[in-house]
Every structure is written in structure tokens, then in C-alpha cells.
Short mmCIF file of C-alpha atoms in Angstrom, two decimals:
data_model
loop_
_atom_site.label_atom_id
_atom_site.label_comp_id
_atom_site.label_asym_id
_atom_site.label_seq_id
_atom_site.Cartn_x
_atom_site.Cartn_y
_atom_site.Cartn_z
CA MET V 1 102.25 102.68 107.83
CA LEU V 2 104.97 104.23 105.72
CA VAL V 3 108.46 104.66 107.16
CA GLY V 4 110.97 107.20 105.86
CA SER V 5 113.97 105.56 107.50
CA ASN V 6 116.44 106.24 104.69
CA PHE V 7 118.34 103.20 106.01
CA GLY V 8 119.50 105.11 109.08
CA ARG V 9 121.11 107.99 107.21
CA THR V 10 121.09 111.34 108.97
CA ASP V 11 118.94 112.99 106.26
CA HIS V 12 115.30 112.23 105.63
CA PRO V 13 114.50 110.68 102.24
CA ALA V 14 113.50 113.35 99.70
CA TRP V 15 110.04 111.84 99.13
CA SER V 16 109.11 112.31 102.80
CA ALA V 17 109.36 116.09 102.44
CA ASN V 18 106.86 115.88 99.58
CA LEU V 19 104.38 114.05 101.80
CA LEU V 20 104.82 116.56 104.62
CA ARG V 21 104.04 119.41 102.19
CA HIS V 22 101.26 117.56 100.37
CA PRO V 23 99.89 114.83 102.67
CA GLU V 24 97.05 113.79 100.37
CA ALA V 25 98.29 110.80 98.37
CA GLU V 26 97.24 107.64 96.62
CA ILE V 27 98.76 104.25 97.28
CA SER V 28 98.32 100.90 95.64
CA HIS V 29 97.48 98.13 98.11
CA LYS V 30 96.69 94.59 97.02
CA GLY V 31 95.85 95.77 93.52
CA ARG V 32 93.58 98.63 94.64
CA ASP V 33 94.29 102.35 94.56
CA VAL V 34 93.51 103.90 97.94
CA GLN V 35 93.38 107.58 98.90
CA VAL V 36 95.38 108.30 102.07
CA THR V 37 96.44 111.27 104.18
CA ALA V 38 99.96 111.16 105.56
CA ARG V 39 100.78 112.49 109.00
CA LEU V 40 103.92 112.62 111.07
CA LEU V 41 103.48 110.71 114.31
CA SER V 42 104.47 112.14 117.67
CA GLY V 43 104.17 111.36 121.36
CA ASP V 44 102.47 108.12 122.35
CA ASP V 45 101.42 107.39 118.76
CA ARG V 46 105.04 107.56 117.61
CA THR V 47 106.27 105.44 120.51
CA ALA V 48 103.66 102.74 119.84
CA ALA V 49 104.41 102.75 116.11
CA TRP V 50 108.15 102.54 116.74
CA THR V 51 107.68 99.52 119.03
CA ALA V 52 105.58 97.78 116.37
CA LEU V 53 108.05 98.65 113.60
CA VAL V 54 111.07 97.30 115.47
CA ALA V 55 109.12 94.11 116.22
CA PHE V 56 108.27 93.78 112.52
CA TRP V 57 111.72 94.76 111.18
CA PRO V 58 114.46 94.65 113.87
CA PRO V 59 117.05 96.48 111.69
CA TYR V 60 115.12 99.70 112.42
CA ALA V 61 116.79 99.62 115.85
CA THR V 62 120.18 99.72 114.11
CA TYR V 63 119.06 102.63 111.96
CA ALA V 64 118.27 104.56 115.14
CA THR V 65 121.86 104.15 116.37
CA ARG V 66 123.16 105.61 113.09
CA ALA V 67 121.03 108.76 113.27
CA PRO V 68 119.87 109.30 116.87
CA ALA V 69 118.78 112.90 116.23
CA ARG V 70 116.20 111.64 113.71
CA TYR V 71 114.86 108.86 115.90
CA GLY V 72 114.80 110.68 119.25
CA SER V 73 113.91 108.93 122.47
CA SER V 74 111.77 106.35 120.63
CA GLY V 75 114.82 105.05 118.77
#
């Protein structure tokens, strides 16, 4: 999972707009190049991902207080 948090700033990071326009990408994971397709999560998928992300990195909860419009009800 890739998170475009931008450290809680009100604007999305510039690279996230590139992925939304061109979701086909390649990442390097454990020394291997892997083809991926990015997608913006919504609904239950977004809620579940947000819960997992905050459990993994609690500062995400702070980011949500800085930019509530970006994080919506899941933040």
C-alpha cells in the first residue's frame, strides 16, 4: 500500500496526481521490480486500510487532524 499523506499538509503530494492520471507503475520490492496498478480507495476498502495504517504508523492519526478535508470520516 502506498500512502500520499504529505505529512498532513492540506495539499496532496505532486506524485499522487501522476499516479491518478497514469495508474500503471513499477515498484521495486525486496530487490525485484514489480508491475502494479494504483487505485484510490473508497468506502469500506478505505476505512479498512485507514485502520491498518494507523495501527502500523500512529502519526497518520495526527496528519488527519491537520487536514480533515483530505482524510474525511476515516481520519
